[in-house]
Structures are given as C-alpha cells and as structure tokens.
Short mmCIF file of C-alpha atoms in Angstrom, two decimals:
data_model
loop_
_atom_site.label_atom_id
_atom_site.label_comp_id
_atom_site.label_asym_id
_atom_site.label_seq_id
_atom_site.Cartn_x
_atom_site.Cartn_y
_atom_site.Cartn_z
CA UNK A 1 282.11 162.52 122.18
CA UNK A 2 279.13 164.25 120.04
CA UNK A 3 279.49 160.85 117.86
CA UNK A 4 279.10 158.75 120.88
CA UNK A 5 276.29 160.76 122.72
CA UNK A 6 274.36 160.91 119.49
CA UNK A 7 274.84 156.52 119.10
CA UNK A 8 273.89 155.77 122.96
CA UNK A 9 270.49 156.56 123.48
CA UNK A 10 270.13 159.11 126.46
CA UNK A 11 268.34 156.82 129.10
CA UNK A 12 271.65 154.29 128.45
CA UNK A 13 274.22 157.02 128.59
CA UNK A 14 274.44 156.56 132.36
CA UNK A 15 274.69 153.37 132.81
CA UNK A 16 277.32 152.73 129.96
CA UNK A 17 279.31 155.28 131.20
CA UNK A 18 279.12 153.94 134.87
CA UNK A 19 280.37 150.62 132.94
CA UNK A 20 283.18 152.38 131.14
CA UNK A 21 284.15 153.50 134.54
CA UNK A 22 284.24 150.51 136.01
CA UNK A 23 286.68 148.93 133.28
CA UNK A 24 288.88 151.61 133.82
CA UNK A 25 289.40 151.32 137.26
CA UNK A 26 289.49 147.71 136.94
CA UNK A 27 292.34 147.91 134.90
CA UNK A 28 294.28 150.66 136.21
CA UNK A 29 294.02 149.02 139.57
CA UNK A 30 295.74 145.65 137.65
CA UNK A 31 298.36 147.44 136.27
CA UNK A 32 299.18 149.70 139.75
CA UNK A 33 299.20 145.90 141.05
CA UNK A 34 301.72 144.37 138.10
CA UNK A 35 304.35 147.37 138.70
CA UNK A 36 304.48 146.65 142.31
CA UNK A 37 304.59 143.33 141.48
CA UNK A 38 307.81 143.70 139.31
CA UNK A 39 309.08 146.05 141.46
CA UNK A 40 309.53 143.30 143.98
CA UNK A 41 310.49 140.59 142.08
CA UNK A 42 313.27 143.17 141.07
CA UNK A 43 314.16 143.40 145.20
CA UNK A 44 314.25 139.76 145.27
CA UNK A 45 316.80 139.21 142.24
CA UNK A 46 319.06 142.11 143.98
CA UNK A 47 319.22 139.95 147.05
CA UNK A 48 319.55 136.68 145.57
CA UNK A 49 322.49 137.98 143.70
CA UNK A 50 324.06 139.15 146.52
CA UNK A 51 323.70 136.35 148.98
CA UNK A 52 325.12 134.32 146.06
CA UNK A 53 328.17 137.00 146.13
CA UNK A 54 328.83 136.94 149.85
CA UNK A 55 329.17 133.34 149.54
CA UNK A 56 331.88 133.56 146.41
CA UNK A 57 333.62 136.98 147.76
CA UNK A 58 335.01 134.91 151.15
CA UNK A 59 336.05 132.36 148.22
CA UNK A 60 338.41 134.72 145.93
CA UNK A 61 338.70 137.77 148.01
CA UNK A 62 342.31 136.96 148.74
CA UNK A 63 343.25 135.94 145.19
CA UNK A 64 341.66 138.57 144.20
CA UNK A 65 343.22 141.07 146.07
CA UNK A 66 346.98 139.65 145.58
CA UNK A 67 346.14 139.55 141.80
CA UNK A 68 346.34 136.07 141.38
CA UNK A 69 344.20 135.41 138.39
CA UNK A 70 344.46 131.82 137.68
CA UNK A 71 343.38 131.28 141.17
CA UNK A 72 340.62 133.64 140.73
CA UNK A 73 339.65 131.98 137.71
CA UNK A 74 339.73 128.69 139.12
CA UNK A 75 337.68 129.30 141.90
CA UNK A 76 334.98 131.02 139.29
CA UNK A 77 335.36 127.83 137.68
CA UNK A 78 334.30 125.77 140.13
CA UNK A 79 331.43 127.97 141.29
CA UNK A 80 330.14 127.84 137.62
CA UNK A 81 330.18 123.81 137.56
CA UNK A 82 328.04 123.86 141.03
CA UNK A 83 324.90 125.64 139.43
CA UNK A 84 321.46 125.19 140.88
CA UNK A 85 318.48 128.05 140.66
CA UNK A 86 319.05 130.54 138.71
CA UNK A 87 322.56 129.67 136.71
CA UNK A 88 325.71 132.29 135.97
CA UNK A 89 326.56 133.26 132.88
CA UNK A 90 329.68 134.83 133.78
CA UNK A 91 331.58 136.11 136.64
CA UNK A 92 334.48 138.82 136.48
CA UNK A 93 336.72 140.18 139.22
CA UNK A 94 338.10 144.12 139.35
CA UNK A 95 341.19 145.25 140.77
CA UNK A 96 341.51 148.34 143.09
CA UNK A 97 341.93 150.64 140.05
CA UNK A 98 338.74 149.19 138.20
CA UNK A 99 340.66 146.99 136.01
CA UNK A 100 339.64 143.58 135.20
CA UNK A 101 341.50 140.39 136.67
CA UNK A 102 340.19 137.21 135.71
CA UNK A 103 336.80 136.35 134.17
CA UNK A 104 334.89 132.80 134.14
CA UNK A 105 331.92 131.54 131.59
CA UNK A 106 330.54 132.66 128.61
CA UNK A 107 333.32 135.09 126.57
CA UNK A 108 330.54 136.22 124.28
CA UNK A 109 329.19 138.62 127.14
CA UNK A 110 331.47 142.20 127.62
CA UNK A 111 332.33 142.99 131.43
CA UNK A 112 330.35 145.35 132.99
CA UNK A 113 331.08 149.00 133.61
CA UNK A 114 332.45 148.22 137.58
CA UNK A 115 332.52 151.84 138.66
CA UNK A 116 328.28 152.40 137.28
CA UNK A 117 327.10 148.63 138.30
CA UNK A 118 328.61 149.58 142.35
CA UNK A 119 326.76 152.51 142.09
CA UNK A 120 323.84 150.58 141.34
CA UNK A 121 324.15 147.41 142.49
CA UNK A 122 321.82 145.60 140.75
CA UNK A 123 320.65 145.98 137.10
CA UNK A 124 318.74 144.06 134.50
CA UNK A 125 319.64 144.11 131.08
CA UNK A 126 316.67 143.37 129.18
CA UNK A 127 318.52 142.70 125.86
CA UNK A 128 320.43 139.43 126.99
CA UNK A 129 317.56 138.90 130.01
CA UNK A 130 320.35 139.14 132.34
CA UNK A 131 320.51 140.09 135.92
CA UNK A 132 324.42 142.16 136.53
CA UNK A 133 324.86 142.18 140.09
CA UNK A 134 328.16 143.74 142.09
CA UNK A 135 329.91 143.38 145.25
CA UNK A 136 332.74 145.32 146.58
CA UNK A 137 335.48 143.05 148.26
CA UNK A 138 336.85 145.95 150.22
CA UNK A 139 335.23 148.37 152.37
CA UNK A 140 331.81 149.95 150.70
CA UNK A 141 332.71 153.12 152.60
CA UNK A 142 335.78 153.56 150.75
CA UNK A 143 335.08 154.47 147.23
CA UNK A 144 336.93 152.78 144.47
CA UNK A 145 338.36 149.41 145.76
CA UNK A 146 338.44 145.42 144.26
CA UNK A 147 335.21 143.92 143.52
CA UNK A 148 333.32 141.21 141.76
CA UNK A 149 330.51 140.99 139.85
CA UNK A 150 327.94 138.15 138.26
CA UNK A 151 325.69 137.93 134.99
CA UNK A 152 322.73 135.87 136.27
CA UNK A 153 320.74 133.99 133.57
CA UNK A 154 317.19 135.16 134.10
CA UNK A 155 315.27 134.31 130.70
CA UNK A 156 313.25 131.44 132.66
CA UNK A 157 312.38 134.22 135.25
CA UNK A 158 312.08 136.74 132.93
CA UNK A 159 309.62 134.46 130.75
CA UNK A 160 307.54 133.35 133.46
CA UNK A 161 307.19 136.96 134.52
CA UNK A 162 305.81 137.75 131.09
CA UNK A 163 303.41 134.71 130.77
CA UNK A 164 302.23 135.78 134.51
CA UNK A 165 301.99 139.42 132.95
CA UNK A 166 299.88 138.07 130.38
CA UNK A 167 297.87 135.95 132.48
CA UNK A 168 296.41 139.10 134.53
CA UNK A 169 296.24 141.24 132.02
CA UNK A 170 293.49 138.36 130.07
CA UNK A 171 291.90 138.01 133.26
CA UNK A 172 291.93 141.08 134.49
CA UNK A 173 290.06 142.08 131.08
CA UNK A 174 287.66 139.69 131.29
CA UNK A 175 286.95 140.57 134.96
CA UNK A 176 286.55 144.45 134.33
CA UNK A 177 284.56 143.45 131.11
CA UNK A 178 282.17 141.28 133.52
CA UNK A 179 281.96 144.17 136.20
CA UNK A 180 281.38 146.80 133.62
CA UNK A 181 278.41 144.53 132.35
CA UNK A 182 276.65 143.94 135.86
CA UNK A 183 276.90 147.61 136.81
CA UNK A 184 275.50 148.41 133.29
CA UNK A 185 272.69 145.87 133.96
CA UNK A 186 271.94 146.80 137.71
CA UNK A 187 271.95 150.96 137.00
CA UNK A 188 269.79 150.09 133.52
CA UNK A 189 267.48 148.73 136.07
CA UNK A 190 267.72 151.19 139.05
CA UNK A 191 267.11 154.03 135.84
CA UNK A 192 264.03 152.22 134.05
CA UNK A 193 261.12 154.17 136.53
CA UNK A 194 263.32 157.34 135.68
CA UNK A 195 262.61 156.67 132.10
CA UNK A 196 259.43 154.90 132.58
CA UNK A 197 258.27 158.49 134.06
CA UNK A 198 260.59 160.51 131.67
CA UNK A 199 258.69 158.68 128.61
CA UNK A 200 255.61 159.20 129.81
CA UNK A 201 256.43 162.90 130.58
CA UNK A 202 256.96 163.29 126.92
CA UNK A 203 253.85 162.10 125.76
CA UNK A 204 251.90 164.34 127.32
CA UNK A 205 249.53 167.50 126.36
CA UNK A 206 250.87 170.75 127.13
CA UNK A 207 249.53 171.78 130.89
CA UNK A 208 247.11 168.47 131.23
CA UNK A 209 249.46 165.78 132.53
CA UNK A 210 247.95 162.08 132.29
CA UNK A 211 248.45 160.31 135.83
CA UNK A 212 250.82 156.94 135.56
CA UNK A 213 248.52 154.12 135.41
CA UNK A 214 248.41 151.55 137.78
CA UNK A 215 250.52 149.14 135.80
CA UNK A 216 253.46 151.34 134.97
CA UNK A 217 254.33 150.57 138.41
CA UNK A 218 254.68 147.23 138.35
CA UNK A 219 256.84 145.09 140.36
CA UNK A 220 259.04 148.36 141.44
CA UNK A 221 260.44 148.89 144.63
CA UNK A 222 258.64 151.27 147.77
CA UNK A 223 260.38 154.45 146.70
CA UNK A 224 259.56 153.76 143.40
CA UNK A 225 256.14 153.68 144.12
CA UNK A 226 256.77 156.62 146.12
CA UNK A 227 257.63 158.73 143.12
CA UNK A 228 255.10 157.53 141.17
CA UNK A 229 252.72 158.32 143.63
CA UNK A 230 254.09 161.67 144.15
CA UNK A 231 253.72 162.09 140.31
CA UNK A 232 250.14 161.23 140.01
CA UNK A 233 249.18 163.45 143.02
CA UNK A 234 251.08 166.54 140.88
CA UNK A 235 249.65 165.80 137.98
CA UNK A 236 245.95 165.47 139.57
CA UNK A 237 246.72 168.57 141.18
CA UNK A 238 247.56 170.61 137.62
CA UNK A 239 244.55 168.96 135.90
CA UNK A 240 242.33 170.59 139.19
CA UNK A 241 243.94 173.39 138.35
CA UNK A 242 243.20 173.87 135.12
CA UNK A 243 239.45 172.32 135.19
CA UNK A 244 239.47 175.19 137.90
CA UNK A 245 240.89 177.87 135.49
CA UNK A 246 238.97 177.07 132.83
CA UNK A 247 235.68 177.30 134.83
CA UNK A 248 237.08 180.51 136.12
CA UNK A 249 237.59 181.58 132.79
CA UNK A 250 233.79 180.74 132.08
CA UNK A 251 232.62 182.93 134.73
CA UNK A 252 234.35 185.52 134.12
CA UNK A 253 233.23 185.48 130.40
CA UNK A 254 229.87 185.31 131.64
CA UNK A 255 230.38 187.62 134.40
CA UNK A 256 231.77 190.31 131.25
CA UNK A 257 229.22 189.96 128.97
CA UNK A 258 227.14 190.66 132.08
CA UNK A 259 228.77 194.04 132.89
CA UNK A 260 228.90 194.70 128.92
CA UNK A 261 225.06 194.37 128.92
CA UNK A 262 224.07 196.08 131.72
CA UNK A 263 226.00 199.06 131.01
CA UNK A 264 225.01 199.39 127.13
CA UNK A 265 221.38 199.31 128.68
CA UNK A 266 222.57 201.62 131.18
CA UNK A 267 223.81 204.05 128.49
CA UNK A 268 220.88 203.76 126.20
CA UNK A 269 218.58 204.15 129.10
CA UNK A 270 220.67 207.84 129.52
CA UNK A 271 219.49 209.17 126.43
CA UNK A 272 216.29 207.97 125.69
CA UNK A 273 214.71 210.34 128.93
CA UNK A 274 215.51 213.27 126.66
CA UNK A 275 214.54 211.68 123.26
CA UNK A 276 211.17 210.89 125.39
CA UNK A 277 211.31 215.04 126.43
CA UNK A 278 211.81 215.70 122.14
CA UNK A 279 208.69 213.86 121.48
CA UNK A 280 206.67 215.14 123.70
CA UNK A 281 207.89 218.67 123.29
CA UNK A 282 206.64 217.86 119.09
CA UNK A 283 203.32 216.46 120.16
CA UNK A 284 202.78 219.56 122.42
CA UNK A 285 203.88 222.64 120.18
CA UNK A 286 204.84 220.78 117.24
CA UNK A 287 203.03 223.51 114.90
CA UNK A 288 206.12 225.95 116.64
CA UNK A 289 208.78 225.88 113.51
CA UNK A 290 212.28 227.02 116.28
CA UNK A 291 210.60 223.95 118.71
CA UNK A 292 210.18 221.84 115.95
CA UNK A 293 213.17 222.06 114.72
CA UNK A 294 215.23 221.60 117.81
CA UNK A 295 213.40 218.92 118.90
CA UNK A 296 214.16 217.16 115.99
CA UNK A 297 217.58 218.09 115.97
CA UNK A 298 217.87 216.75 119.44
CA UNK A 299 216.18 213.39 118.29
CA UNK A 300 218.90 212.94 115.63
CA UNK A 301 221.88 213.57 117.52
CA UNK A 302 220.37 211.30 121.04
CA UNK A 303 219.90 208.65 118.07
CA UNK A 304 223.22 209.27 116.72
CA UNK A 305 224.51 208.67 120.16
CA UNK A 306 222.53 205.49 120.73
CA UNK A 307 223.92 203.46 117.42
CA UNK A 308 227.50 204.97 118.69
CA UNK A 309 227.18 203.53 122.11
CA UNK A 310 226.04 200.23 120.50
CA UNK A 311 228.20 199.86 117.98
CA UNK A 312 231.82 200.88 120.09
CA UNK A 313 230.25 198.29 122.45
CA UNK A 314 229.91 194.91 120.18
CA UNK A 315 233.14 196.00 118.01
CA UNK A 316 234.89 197.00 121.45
CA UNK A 317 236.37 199.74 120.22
CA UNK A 318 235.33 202.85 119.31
CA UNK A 319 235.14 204.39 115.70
CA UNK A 320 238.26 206.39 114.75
CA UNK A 321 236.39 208.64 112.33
CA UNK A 322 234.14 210.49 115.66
CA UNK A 323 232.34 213.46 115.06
CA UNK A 324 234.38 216.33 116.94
CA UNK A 325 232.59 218.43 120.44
CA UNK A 326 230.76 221.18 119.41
CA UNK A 327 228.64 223.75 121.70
CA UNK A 328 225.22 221.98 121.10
CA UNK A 329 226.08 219.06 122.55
CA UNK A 330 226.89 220.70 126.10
CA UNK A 331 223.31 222.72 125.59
CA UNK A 332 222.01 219.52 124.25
CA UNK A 333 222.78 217.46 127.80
CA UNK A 334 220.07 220.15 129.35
CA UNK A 335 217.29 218.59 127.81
CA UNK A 336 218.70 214.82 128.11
CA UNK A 337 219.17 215.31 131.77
CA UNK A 338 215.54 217.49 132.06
CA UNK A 339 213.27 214.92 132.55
CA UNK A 340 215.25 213.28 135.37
CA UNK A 341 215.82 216.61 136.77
CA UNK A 342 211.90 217.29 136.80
CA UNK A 343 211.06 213.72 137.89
CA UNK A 344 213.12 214.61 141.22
CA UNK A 345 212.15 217.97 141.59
CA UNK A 346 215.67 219.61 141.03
CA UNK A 347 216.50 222.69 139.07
CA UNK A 348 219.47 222.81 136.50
CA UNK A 349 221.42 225.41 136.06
CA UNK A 350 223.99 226.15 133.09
CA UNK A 351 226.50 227.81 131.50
CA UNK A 352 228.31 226.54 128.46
CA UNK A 353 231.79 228.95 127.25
CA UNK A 354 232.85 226.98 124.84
CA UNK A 355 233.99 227.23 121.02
CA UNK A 356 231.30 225.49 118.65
CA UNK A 357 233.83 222.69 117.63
CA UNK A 358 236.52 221.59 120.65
CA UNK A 359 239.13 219.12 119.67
CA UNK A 360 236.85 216.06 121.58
CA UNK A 361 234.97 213.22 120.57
CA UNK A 362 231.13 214.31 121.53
CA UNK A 363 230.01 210.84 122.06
CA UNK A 364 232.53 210.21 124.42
CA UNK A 365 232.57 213.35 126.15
CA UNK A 366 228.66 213.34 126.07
CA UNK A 367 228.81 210.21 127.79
CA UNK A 368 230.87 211.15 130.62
CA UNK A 369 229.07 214.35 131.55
CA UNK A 370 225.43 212.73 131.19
CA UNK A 371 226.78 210.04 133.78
CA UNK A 372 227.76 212.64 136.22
CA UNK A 373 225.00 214.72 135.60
CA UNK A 374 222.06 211.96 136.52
CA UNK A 375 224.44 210.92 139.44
CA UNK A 376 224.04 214.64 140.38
CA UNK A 377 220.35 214.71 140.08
CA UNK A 378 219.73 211.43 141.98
CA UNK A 379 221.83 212.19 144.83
CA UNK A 380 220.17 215.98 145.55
CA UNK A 381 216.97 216.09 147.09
CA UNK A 382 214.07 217.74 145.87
CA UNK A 383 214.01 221.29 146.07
CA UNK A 384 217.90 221.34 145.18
CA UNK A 385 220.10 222.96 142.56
CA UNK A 386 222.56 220.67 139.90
CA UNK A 387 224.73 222.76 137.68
CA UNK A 388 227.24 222.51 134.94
CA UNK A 389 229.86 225.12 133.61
CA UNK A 390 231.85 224.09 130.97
CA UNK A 391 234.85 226.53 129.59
CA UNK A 392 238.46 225.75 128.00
CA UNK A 393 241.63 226.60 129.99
CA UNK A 394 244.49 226.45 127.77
CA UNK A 395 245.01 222.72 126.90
CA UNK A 396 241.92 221.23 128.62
CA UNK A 397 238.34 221.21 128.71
CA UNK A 398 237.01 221.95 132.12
CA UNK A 399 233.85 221.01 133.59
CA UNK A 400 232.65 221.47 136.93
CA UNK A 401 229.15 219.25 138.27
CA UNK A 402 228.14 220.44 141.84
CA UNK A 403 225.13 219.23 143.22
CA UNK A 404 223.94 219.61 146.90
CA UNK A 405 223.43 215.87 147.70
CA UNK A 406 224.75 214.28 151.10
CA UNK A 407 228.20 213.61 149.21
CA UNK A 408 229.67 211.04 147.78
CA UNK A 409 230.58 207.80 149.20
CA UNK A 410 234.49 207.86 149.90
CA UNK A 411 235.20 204.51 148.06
CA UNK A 412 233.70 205.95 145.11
CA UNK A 413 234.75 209.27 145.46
CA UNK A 414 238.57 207.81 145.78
CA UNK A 415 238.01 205.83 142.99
CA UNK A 416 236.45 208.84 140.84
CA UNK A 417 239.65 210.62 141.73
CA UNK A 418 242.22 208.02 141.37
CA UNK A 419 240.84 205.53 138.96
CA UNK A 420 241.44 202.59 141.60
CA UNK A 421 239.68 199.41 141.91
CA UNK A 422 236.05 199.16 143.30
CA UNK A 423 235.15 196.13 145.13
CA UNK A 424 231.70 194.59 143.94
CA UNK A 425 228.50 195.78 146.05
CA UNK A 426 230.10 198.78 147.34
CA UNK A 427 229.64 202.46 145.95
CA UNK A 428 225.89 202.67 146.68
CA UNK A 429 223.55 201.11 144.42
CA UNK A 430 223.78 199.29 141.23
CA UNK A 431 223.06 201.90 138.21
CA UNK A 432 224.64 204.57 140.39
CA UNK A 433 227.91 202.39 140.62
CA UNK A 434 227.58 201.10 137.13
CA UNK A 435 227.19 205.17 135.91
CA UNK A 436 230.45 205.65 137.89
CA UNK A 437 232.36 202.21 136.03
CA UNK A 438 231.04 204.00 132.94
CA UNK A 439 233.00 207.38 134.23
CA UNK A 440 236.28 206.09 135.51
CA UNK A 441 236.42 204.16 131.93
CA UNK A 442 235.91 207.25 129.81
CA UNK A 443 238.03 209.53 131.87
CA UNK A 444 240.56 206.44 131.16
CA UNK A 445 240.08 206.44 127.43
CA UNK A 446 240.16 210.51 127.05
CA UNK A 447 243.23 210.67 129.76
CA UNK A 448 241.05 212.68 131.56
CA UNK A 449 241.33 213.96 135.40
CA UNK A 450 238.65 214.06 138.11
CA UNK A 451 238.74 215.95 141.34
CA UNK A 452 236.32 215.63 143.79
CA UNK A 453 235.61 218.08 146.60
CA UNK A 454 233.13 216.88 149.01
CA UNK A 455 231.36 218.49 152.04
CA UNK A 456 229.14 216.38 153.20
CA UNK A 457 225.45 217.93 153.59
CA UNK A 458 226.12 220.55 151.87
CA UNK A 459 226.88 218.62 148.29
CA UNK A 460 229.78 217.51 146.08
CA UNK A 461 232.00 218.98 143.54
CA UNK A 462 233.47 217.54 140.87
CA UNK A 463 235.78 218.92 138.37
CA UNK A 464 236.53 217.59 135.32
CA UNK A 465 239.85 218.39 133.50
CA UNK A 466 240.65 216.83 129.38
CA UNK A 467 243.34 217.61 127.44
CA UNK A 468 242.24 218.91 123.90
CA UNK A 469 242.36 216.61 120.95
CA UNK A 470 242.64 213.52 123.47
CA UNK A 471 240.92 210.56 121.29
CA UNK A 472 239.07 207.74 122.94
#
C-alpha cells in the first residue's frame, strides 16, 4: 500500500481507486451472476433426469419389482437405442434391499451408491462429466424400497457451460476494465479545479496568497467558478489584512518612538531645573567653598543621571552595573525639585531616615520620586505645602509624597495604584500623564507598590513601598 501510494501521484489516487472499485464490483457482480447461473442449470438437469425416469419407471417397474432381470435389461435396452438430447450412459435397477438387478450400457462405469444418490437425487460427477440421477419405484415415503437410476452424458453440456463461463468472464473483464477507465477519466476531470487550486495553494508565500487568475478558470463549470471565486475573495481578504497589519505595525513603530522621545525629553527636562538651581547657586556665592562644593557635586550626579536616562533609553535596557541608593540622592531631589517648587510658590518640606547606601538603583529610584514630586508641585496651588519622608521598614523602602492639590484624577489614581491601562487623552494633561507612564513603568521594573489616598480639596497621598535590593 505505502509502495502504491508513493507510485500514484496524490491528485490521481482518487480517481484510480474509484476505478479499482469499479472493476471489483464489476466482477464480483459477474461471478454472483455465473453461480446462480449454474445453480440453475443444475435444477434443470435434476428435472430433466427425472421426467426421463418417470417415463422408464412405468416401463420396468413391474420387472423390476418381480426380479426379472432380462426383462429389465431388455427394456433398458431399448430405451438406450431411442436416444435423443442428452444420451444415457448407463441405467441400473435396485432391488428392495439395495441390491443391484440388471444394468444396461457402458460396463466401464461402477453403479452408484443407491441408498446416498436417493438421498440426493441428483448429482454431478465432474470426473466422468456425468449427471447420476435416482428414482424410487416404490413409495418415497417408505424408506428403503426398489429403484432405478441413470448416468446422463453431460460433457456437451458441461463444455458449453465452460466456453459460456469463459465467454463472461472475457467480457465481463473487458467491461469492468472499460468502466474502471471512464470513471477514472470523468473523476480525473471533476478533481482537476481541486488540484488546479491545490497547486496553486502550494506555490504561494507564506500569509500573502496570490488570487487565481482569470484563466485558471477556464472552461469550468458554475460551481467551479464559484470556488474559485470564493478563493480569490479569501485571499484578497488576507492580503487586506496584512497590507492593514503591516501599516498598523508602522504606526505603532512611529507612534513608540514617539512616546520614547517625548518621555527621554520629559526626563531630561526633570533634572536640568536643578542643574539650572547648581549654576546659579556657583555664579551667586561661588567664592563659598561648602556651596561650591555641593553645587558641584549636585551638577555631577544630575549629569550622571542624564547620560543614564539616555543611555537605558536607546539600549532599552538599563545597565546592570547601577550605582546603589545612597542618602544624598533623597537630599539631592530637594534642590532638583526647588526651582519648580519656587516657580509655583510652594514650600517643600523633608525628611530623609535612611542608611547612606540602600540596596536600590539611585537612577531608578531618583526617577520615580522626581516624577511624583513635580506632579506634587504642579497640582498644589500657591501658598501650599509638598513633602517627602523617606525611611526603611524591614524589607522595603517607604516613601510617602502628600501634597494639598485638588486630588488626583481617579483614572490615574487607579492606574497609579493598580498599574492598569490608561486610555490616550485622559489623566489630565500631557507631561503630567507622561510623568505618571514614567511612574507606573518604574514601579513595574523595581516591583514596587503605590497606594494612593485621596481627599479631594484637601490633597493626595501617595505611598510608595520597594522591596530592598529589587533591580530594574
């Protein structure tokens, strides 16, 4: 089966075994015929033979039964010389007990077995081609009883039997062989759009179908054209599909690299307020040693910040050697977030209980209060307060913003607290809902916590829980 799967090409495998079918059938069907056939010829011989016995039993049943055997055989003689049809070989006659009591014809042929040939009645023995047919002389009902019995010469019937055997077998081959061919031909042709379509299938780039063309069609029928229709609208429909994906794709891409460089502006912007402050401050009381000193200090850590920011943004990742959270750079956020603070007129107020080096990335930490922080400051009116107090509770950093500001809108605030989704043009303005993308993705990255109490008028809450040696 492998062998003949692997010969027939798959597109003919149907239709040659729909022929093979067909030839079976065919045949089978023949020979069902040719055993009924024989089976009735057979019917025939038994009655021939014993409408040829009636006629000789009213001749020698007397004889017979008074065991006269010469007159038996005499009578068998005669009925031998008057032979038309199919001729006798022999004829034999059987006393009551099963014993034999004349015989006429050929004495090369044995007498039958009387008691097994009444049983059957008629028999062919194809050895000799002969037909052995019986006939009781007494009464069938009674058992054993006299009885006669002929050996009918059936080699002409038998021979003409075979020749017609023959015969139907050649034709019947021929016809089968002719069927199996036309149903071959006619599924080969009701399967050629299958394969037309199954070909063309197979040629095709992965996820861009090519649309039949007009003359693959060709002189096929209405549902033919049907399919092939249905095809080309499917395979329109994919190549929409991915023309529409791809420009998707495109915008998205664009859309990305449109976030990506609005918030690295966004979080250079953050710093450079306070690196502003530092040069000032040196301008002002520069000759002042303890100012000059932590101005500058400030200037080289808001600058080490800056080439962080823009460096974890084109690599997209951020650098796995970070320089650890130390006190300074929760005193240093004071002066980064002064100038905003000043600008709106708010006070700051802080307090900083922490170990000079915490298990935290600074620039990542950094980032996430100075968001919060200038949120804080632009959401409080002037004449307000904005604090930060920053401790360690066992395995976390905690920080706590409050600011008195109207509160925070509830989609942001929800997705502050939750890290959800924010639909586009909601959270308040743009660099206020950029800040906040630029929190929920740090407090991602540190597998930090936000809560958010708000009570609106009076100002917002927010408390900011990271486990210790979490790393961005």
């Amino acid at each position: 089966m492998i062998g003949l799967k692997t010969l027939v090409p798959p597109s003919l495998q149907l239709p040659a075994l729909a022929a093979a079918m067909v030839f079976v059938v065919a045949v089978g069907s023949t020979q069902v015929a040719l055993q009924v056939m024989n089976s009735r010829q057979t019917d025939q011989l038994r009655q021939i033979g014993q409408v040829y016995l009636d006629g000789l039993a009213a001749s020698v049943r007397p004889y017979v039964e008074a065991g006269d055997a010469v007159e038996v055989e005499r009578r068998f003689a005669q009925a031998l010389a008057e032979q038309h049809g199919i001729p006798e070989q022999a004829l034999f006659a059987f006393g009551g007990d099963g014993g034999l009591i004349a015989r006429a014809g050929d004495p090369r042929i044995e007498p039958p077995d009387m008691a097994a040939l009444m049983r059957l009645g008629f028999r062919i023995d194809p050895v000799g081609d002969i037909g052995w047919a019986s006939r009781p002389l007494g009464d069938p009902g009674a058992g054993a009883g006299p009885g006669i019995a002929a050996a009918l010469d059936l080699s002409e019937v038998i021979a003409a039997r075979d020749r017609l055997l023959w015969a139907v077998i050649l034709m019947d081959f021929v016809i089968a062989c002719l069927c199996g061919i036309l149903a071959f031909a006619i599924l080969q042709r009701l399967s050629r759009p299958l394969r037309t379509l199954v070909d063309h299938l197979g040629s095709q780039p992965l996820g861009e179908p090519e649309p039949l063309p007009a003359a693959a069609a060709g002189s096929a029928g209405p549902e033919t054209r049907r399919l092939f229709d249905a095809y080309n609208r499917l395979a329109e429909g994919v190549r929409d599909r991915e023309r529409l994906i791809r420009a998707l794709a495109d915008r998205e891409q664009a859309a990305a690299l449109g976030r990506m460089a609005a918030t690295m502006a966004h979080e250079v912007r953050n710093p450079l307020g306070g690196l502003a402050t530092a040069v000032s401050t040196l301008r002002r009381f520069g000759d002042d040693r303890q100012v000059r000193d932590e101005a500058l200090g400030l200037l080289d850590r808001g600058i080490g910040t800056i080439d962080r920011i823009v460096t974890g943004t084109l690599d997209l990742y951020r650098p796995p050697e970070d320089r650890r959270l130390g006190r300074e750079d929760l005193e240093d956020l004071r002066h980064l977030v002064a100038p905003e603070a000043v600008r709106r007129g708010v006070a700051l107020e802080w307090r900083v209980e922490v170990p000079d080096n915490v298990d935290l990335g600074a620039v990542e930490v950094r980032q996430l209060l100075l968001n919060l922080l200038l949120n804080a400051c632009a959401a409080t009116p002037a004449g307000g307060r904005v604090s930060l107090a920053a401790r360690t509770e066992g395995p976390d950093l905690v920080c706590d913003i409050v600011d008195q500001g109207p509160g925070l809108d509830r989609s942001v605030a929800s997705r502050l607290a939750g890290g959800g989704a924010d639909r586009p043009g909601t959270g308040g303005n743009g660099g206020r809902r950029l800040g906040i993308d630029v929190v929920v993705a740090l407090l991602g990255s540190l597998d930090g916590r936000a809560t958010v109490i708000d009570a609106p008028g009076r100002g917002t809450s927010i408390r900011i829980a990271i486990p210790l040696g979490a790393k961005a």
